[in-house]
XYZ file of C-alpha atoms in Angstrom:
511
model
C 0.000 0.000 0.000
C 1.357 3.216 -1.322
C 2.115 6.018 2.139
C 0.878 9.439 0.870
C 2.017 10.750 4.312
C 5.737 10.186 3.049
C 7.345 13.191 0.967
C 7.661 12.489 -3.169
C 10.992 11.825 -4.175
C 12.957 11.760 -7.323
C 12.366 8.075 -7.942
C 8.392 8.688 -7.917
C 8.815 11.548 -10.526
C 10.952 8.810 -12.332
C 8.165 6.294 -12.503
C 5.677 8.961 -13.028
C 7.185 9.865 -16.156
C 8.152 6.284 -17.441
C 3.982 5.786 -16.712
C 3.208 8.812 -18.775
C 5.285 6.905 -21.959
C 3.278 4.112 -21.236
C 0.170 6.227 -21.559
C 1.161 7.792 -24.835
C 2.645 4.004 -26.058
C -0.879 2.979 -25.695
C -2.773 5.851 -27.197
C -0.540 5.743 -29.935
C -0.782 2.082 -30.239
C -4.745 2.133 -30.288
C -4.597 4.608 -33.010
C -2.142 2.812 -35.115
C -2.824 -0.181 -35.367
C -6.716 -1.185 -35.610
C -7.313 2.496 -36.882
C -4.610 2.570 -38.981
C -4.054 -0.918 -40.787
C -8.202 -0.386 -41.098
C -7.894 2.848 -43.091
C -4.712 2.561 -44.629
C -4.295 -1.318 -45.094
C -7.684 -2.313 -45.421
C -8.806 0.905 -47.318
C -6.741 2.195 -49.495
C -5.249 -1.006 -50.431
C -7.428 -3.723 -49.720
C -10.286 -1.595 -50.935
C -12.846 -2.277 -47.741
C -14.918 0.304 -47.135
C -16.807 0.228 -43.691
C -20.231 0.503 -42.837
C -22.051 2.271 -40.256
C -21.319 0.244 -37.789
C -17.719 -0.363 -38.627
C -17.490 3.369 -38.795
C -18.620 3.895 -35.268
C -16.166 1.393 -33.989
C -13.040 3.230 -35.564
C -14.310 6.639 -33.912
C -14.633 4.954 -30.773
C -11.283 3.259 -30.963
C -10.171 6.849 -31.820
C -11.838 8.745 -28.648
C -9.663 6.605 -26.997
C -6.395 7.060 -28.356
C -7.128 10.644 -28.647
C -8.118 11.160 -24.603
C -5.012 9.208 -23.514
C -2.994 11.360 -25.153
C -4.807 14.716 -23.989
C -3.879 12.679 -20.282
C -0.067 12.854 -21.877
C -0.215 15.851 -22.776
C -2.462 17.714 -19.714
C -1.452 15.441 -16.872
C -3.629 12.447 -14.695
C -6.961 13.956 -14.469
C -9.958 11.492 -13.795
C -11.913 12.627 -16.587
C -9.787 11.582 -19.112
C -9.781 8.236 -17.635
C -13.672 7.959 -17.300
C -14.114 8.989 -20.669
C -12.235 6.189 -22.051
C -13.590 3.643 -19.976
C -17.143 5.143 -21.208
C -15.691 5.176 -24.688
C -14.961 1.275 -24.253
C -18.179 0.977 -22.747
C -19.791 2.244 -26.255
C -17.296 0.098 -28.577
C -17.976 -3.077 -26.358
C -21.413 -2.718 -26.634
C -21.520 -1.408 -30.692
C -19.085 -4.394 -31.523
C -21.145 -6.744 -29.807
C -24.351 -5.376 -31.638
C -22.249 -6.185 -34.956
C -20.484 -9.083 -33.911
C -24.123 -10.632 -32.776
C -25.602 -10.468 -36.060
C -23.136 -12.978 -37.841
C -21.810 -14.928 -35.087
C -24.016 -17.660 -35.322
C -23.509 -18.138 -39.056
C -22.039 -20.956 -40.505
C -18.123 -21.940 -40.928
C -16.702 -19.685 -43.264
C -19.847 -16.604 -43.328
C -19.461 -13.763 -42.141
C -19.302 -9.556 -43.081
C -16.207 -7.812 -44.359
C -13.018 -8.550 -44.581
C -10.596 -12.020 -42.409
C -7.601 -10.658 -40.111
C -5.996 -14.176 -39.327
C -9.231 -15.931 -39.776
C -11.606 -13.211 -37.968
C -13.775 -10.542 -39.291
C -12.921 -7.052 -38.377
C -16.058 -6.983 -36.219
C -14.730 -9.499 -34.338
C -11.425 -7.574 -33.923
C -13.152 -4.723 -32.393
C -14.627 -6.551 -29.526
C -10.585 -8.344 -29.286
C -9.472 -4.543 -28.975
C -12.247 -2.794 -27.100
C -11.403 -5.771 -24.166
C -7.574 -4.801 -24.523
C -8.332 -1.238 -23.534
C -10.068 -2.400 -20.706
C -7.715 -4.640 -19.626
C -4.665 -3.059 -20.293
C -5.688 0.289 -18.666
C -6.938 -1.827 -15.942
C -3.528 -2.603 -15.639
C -1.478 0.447 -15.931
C -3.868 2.269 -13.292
C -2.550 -0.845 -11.128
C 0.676 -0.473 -12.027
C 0.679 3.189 -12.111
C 2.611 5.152 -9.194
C 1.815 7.219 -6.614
C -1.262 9.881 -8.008
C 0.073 12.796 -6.102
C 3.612 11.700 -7.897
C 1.942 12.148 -11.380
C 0.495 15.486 -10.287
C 3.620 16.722 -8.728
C 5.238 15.681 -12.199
C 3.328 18.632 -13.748
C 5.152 20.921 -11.516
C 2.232 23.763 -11.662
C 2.189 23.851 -15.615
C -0.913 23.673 -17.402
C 0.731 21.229 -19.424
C 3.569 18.972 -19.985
C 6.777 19.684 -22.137
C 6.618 17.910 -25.058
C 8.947 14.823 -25.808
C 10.221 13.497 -29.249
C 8.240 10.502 -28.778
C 5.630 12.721 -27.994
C 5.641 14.543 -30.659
C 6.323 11.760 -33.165
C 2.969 9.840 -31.498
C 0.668 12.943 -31.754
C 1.953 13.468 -35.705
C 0.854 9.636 -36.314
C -2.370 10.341 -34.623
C -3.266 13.361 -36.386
C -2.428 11.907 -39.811
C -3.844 8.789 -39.409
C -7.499 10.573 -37.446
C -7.195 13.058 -40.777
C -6.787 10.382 -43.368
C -9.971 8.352 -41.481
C -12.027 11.729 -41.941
C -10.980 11.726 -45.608
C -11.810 7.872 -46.242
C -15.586 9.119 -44.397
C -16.002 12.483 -46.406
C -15.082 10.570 -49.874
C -16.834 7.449 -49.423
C -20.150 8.337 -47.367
C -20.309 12.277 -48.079
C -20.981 14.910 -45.794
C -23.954 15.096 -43.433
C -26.638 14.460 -43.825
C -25.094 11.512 -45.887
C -24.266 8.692 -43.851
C -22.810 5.046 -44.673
C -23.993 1.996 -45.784
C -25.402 -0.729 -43.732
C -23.525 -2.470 -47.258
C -20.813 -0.445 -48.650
C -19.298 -0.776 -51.660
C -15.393 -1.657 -52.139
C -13.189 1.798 -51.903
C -12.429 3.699 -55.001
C -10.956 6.295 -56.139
C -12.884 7.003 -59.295
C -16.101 9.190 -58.391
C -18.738 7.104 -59.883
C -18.493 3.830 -58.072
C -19.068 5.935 -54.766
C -22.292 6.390 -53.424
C -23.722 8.899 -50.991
C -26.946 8.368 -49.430
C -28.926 9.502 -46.493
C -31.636 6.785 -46.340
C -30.166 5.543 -42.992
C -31.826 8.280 -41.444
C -35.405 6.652 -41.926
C -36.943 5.396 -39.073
C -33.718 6.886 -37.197
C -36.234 8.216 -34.306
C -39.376 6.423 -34.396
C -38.588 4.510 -31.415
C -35.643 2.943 -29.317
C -35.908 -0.592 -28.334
C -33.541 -2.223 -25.794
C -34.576 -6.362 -27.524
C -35.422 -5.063 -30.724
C -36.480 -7.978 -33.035
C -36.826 -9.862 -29.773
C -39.581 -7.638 -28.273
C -42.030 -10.350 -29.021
C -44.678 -10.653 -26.743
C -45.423 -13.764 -24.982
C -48.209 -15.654 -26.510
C -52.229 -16.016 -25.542
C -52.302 -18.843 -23.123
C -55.152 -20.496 -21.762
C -54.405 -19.519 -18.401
C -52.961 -15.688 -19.506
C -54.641 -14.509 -22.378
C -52.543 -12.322 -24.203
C -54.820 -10.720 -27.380
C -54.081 -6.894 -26.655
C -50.476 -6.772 -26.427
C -50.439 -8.665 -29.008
C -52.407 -6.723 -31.132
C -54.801 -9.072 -32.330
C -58.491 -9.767 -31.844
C -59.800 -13.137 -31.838
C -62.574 -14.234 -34.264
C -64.497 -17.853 -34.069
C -66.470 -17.520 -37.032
C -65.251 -19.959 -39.706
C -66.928 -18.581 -42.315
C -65.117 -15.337 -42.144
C -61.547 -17.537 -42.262
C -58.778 -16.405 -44.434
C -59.013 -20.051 -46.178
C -62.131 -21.376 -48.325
C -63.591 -24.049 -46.257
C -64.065 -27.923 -46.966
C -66.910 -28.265 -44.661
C -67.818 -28.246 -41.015
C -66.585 -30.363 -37.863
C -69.923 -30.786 -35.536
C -69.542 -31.345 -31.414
C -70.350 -35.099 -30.403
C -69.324 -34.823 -27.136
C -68.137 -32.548 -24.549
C -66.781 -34.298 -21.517
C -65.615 -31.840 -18.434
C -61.882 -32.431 -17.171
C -62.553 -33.174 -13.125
C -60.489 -32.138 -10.122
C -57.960 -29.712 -12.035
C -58.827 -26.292 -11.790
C -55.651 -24.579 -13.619
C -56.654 -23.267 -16.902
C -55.471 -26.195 -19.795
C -53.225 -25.173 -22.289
C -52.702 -28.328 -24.816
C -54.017 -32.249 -24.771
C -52.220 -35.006 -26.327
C -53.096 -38.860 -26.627
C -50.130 -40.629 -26.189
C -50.509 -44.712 -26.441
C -53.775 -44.581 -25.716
C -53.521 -42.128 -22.479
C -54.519 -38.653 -22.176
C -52.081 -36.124 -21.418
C -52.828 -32.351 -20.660
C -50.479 -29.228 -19.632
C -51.135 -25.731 -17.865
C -48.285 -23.646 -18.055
C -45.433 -25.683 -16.205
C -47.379 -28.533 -15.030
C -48.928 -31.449 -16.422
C -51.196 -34.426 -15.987
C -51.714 -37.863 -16.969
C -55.138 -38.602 -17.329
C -57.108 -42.172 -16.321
C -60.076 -42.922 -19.195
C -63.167 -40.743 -17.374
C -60.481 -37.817 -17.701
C -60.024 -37.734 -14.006
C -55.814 -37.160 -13.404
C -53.662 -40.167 -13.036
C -50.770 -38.244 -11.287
C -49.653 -34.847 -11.465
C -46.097 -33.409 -12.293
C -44.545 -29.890 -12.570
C -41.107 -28.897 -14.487
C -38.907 -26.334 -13.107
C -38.806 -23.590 -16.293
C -34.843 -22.005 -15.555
C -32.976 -25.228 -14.902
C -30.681 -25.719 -18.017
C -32.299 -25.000 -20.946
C -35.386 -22.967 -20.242
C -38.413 -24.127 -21.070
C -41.168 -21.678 -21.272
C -45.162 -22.353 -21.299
C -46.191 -25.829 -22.429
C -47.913 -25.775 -25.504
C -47.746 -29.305 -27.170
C -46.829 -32.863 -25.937
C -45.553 -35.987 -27.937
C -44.207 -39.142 -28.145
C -40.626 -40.023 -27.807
C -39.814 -43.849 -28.566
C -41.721 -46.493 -26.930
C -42.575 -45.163 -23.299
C -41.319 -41.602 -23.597
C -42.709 -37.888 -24.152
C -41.401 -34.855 -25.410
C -42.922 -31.514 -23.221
C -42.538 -28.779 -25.908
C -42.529 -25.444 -24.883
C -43.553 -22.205 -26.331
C -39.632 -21.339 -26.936
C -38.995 -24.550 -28.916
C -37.171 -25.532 -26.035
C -38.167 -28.817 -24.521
C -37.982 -31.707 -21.630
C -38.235 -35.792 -22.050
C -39.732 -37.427 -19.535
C -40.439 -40.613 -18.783
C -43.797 -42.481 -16.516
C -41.714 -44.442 -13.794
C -43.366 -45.738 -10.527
C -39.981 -45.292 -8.941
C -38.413 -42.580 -10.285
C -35.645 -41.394 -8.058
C -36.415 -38.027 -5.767
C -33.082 -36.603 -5.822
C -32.358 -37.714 -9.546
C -35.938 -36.062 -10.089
C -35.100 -32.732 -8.235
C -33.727 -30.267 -10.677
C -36.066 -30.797 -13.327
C -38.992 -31.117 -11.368
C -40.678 -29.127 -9.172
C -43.393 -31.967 -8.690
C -44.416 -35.510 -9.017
C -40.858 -36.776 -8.852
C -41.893 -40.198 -7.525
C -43.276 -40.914 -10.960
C -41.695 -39.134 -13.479
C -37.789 -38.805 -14.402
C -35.645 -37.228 -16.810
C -34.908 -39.003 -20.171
C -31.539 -38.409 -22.093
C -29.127 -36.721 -19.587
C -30.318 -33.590 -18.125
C -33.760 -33.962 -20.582
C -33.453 -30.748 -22.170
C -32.746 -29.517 -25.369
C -33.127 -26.357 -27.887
C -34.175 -26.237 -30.780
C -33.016 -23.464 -32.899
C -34.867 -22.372 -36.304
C -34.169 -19.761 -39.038
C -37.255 -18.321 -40.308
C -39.316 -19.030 -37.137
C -36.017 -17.633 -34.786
C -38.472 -13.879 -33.937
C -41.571 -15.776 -33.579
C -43.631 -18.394 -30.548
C -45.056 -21.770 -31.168
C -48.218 -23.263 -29.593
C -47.991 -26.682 -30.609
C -46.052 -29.317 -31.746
C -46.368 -32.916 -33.415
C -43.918 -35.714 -34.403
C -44.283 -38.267 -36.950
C -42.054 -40.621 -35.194
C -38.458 -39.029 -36.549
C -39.352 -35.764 -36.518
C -40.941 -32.765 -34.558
C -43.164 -30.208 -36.177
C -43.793 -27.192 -35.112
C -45.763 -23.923 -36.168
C -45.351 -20.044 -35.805
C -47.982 -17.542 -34.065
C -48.378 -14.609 -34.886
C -47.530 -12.111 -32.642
C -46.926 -7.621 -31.791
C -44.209 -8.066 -34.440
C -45.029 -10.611 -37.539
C -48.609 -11.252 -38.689
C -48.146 -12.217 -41.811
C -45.804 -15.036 -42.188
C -46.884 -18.434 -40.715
C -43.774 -21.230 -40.697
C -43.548 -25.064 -40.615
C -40.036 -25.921 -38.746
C -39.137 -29.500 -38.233
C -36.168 -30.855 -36.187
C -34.763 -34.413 -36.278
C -35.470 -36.087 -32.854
C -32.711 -37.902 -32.720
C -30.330 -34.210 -32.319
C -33.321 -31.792 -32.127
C -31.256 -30.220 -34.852
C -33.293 -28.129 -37.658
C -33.924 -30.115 -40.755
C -36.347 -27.990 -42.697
C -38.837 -25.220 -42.688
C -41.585 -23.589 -45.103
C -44.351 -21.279 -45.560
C -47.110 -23.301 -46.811
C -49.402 -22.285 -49.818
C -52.765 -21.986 -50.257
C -54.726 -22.292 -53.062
C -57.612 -21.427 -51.190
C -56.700 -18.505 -49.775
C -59.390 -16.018 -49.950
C -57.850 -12.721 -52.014
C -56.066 -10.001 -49.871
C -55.733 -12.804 -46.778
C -52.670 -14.779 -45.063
C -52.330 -18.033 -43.543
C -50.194 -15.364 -40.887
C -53.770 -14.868 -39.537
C -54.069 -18.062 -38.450
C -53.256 -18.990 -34.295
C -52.582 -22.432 -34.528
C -52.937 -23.748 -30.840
C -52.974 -27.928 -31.618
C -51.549 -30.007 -33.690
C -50.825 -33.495 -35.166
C -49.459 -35.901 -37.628
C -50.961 -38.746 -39.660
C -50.063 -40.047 -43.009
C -47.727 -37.373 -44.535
C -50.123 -34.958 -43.247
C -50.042 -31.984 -40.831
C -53.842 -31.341 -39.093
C -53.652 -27.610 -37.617
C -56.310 -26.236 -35.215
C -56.592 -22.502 -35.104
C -57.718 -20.625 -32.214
C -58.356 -17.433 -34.460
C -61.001 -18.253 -37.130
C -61.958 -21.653 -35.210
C -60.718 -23.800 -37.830
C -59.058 -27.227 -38.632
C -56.294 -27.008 -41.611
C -54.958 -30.085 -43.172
C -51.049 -29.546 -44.318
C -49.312 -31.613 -46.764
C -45.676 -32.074 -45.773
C -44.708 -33.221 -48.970
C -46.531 -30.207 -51.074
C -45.798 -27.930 -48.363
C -49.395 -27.061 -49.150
C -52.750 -26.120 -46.917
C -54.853 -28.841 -48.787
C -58.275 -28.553 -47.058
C -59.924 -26.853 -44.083
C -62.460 -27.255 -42.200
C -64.957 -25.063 -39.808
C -65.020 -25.823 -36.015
C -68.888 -24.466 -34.045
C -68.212 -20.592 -33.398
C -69.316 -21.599 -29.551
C -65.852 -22.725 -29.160
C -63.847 -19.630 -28.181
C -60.624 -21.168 -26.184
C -59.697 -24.012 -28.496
C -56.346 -25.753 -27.331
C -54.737 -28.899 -28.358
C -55.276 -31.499 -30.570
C -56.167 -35.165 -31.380
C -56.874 -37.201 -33.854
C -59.001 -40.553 -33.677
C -59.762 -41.400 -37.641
C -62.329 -38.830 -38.944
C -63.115 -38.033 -35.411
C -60.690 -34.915 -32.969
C -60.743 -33.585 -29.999
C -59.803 -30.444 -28.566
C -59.444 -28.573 -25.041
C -62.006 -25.260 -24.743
C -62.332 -23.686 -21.239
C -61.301 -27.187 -19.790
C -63.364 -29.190 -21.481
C -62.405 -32.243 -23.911
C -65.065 -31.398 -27.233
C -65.217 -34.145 -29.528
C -65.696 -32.979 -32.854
C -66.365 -35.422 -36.060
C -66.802 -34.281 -39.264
């Protein structure tokens, strides 16, 4: 622990100064090397050109450089070393933004140009964490503060070095040469750059100024962004307001031409469960039924067999549970509305302690299957958007978009290979009876399952049944369900007969 009480001596004015080179090495370095071999390297030579984004970073990178060298120049002063930690604060988090839209891609994809086998976004995060880090460790390094005052000896400033004043002529040239590369390329305000810029040149007509970056500049800031998608309507937390859409159970008025009409048979009441039911399945001949985080197995009269809740945060989250199926000979897969999901298994003596992290109860008849018994499934064109069902044809797991606050057009079939919940495929089905000026996006498909090559989709919106061909990737009939239904959820299939959950009651429905 440094003594302030003790006098400053030579040797501190010493160490003060050697910090001070330090300082300027750094600022210097900053400048010089990701700034410079961008501009100069990558530029002039290479013929990149950055985009918006890109162009942030390198200002960033430059505040940086810039302020260490004012703390050179002007002496310690703890602005100059808040501003650059605020200044890394902003390049962290703008890298990140870039480096998070093509991270995920495959081996080999990627935006602009490879430094050693990394994209220059990538290199800005690598760089933004040095500047933490390194002035991290020259303030722990550093000597005594009143030393690097006292260095100053009551000038405003300090004398200027030759390594000074070589560093601050690198700086300027390489900061003016930058603002050249901007002015030529992007234009003066209000011109801005390209989200895709074209290659550097110095012949004026393969530049391009533009200031259509500015649209939709302030119409709203949003922390998620694509991801502010609102949770689903749920049984048990209805949902239709935020999500901007108003529920309709007249089948005539669907967005599809209908096939016909399903009539009720039967409507049996679900005893002794008074949570609000989300999805049925039957599973091997046994009902199965979900609210939220917990679900049932059912005896024949409906009545519940035993009861089991999942805990949603261990692992892999699993959010509300919208669809259940079958998983090998005894299993069942508990999808939820995040396409995440949990295999479980019936098991008279399933282990308590085994049981405990996934399950919150019934863990004296129900157990993990696989490991931990989670897994993710991750899509493409359904990545933005919820599911509310699910179905399997024995290798594979369907699923089927909602729409939601932010997408209400665009309804997607994804399908994952059970055996790696991996993605194998996804389309937007067609329609050839889709009624003019309408879009299968209307549809709120809350049930779901498989039979013969063939997808049957029950929509909560509309009240209708829609038969998908897999193979034609096609809506190939659809049928009407009664308008008294309001609450449809879940689905099953018994030959030309299905049932369906609505306000916790099983409806049979034949056609």
């Amino acid at each position: 622990m440094v003594d302030y009480s003790k006098p400053i001596t030579d040797g501190d004015i010493k160490k003060a100064k050697t910090w001070y080179d330090i300082v300027c090495w750094g600022g210097l370095l900053i400048v010089l090397l990701p700034v410079g071999i961008a501009n100069l390297i990558l530029g002039y030579l290479m013929g990149d050109s950055p985009c918006t984004l890109c162009w942030g970073q390198r200002e960033q990178m430059a505040f940086i450089g810039v302020v260490a060298l004012f703390m050179v120049r002007y002496g310690f002063k703890p602005k100059y070393l808040a501003t650059m930690l605020v200044m890394a604060a902003v390049g962290l988090w703008s890298s990140f933004r870039h480096l998070g839209v093509h991270a995920a891609r495959d081996v080999g994809q990627g935006f602009g140009l490879e430094i050693m086998g990394l994209h220059t976004q990538m290199w800005a995060e690598i760089v933004f964490w040095c500047v933490v880090m390194l002035f991290g460790l020259a303030l722990f390094l550093a000597p005594r503060f009143d030393a690097l005052i006292a260095e100053l000896k009551g000038k405003r400033w300090r004398p200027t070095t030759g390594f000074m004043q070589i560093a601050f002529g690198i700086v300027s040239f390489i900061l003016a040469s930058n603002a050249f590369q901007a002015a030529w390329t992007t234009g003066l305000p209000p011109n801005w750059g390209q989200g895709d810029p074209w290659r550097f040149s110095w012949n004026p007509k393969y530049i391009v100024w533009s200031s259509d970056s500015w649209e939709g500049m302030f119409s709203g800031f949003n922390f998620l962004g694509k991801r502010d998608v609102k949770e689903p309507d749920f049984a048990y937390a209805p949902n239709a307001e935020r999500l901007g859409i108003k529920f309709e159970h007249n089948a005539a008025n669907a967005p599809v031409a209908l096939n016909g009409s399903l009539k009720i048979e039967e409507t049996r009441a679900v005893p002794g469960i008074s949570a609000k039911l989300n999805t049925i399945a039957k599973i091997r001949g046994e009902y199965v039924i979900a609210s939220k985080y917990d679900f049932w197995f059912l005896n024949a009269d409906l009545s519940p067999k035993f009861h089991a809740a999942m805990d949603p945060w261990f692992s892999a989250n699993v959010l509300d549970l919208v669809g259940i199926t079958a998983l090998d000979k005894d299993a069942y897969v508990l999808m939820g509305s995040n396409k995440s999901l949990l295999r479980v298994r019936q098991n008279p003596e399933a282990d308590d302690v085994q049981g405990w992290p996934n399950f919150t109860a019934g863990r004296s008849h129900i157990e993990a299957v696989g490991g931990l018994g989670r897994a993710r499934i991750d899509t493409e064109r359904a990545k933005f958007s919820y599911i509310h069902s699910s179905a399997t044809d024995g290798r594979y797991v369907f699923m089927a978009t909602v729409p939601d606050n932010k997408n209400k057009k665009q309804f997607v079939i994804s399908k994952a290979l059970m055996k790696d919940w991996m993605l194998s495929g996804e389309f937007v089905p067609t329609a050839e009876m889709l009624k003019k000026d309408r879009s299968l996006g209307e549809l709120y498909v809350t049930g779901m399952v498989y039979e013969d090559g063939k997808l049957y989709a029950v929509s909560k919106n509309w009240n209708v049944l829609v038969v998908i061909d897999v193979a034609q990737e096609a809506v190939v009939e659809a049928w009407g369900l009664p308008e008294e239904l309001t609450d449809i959820r879940g689905l099953v299939k018994d030959g030309s007969t299905f049932e369906v959950i609505d306000a916790n009651r099983v409806v049979k429905l034949t056609m």
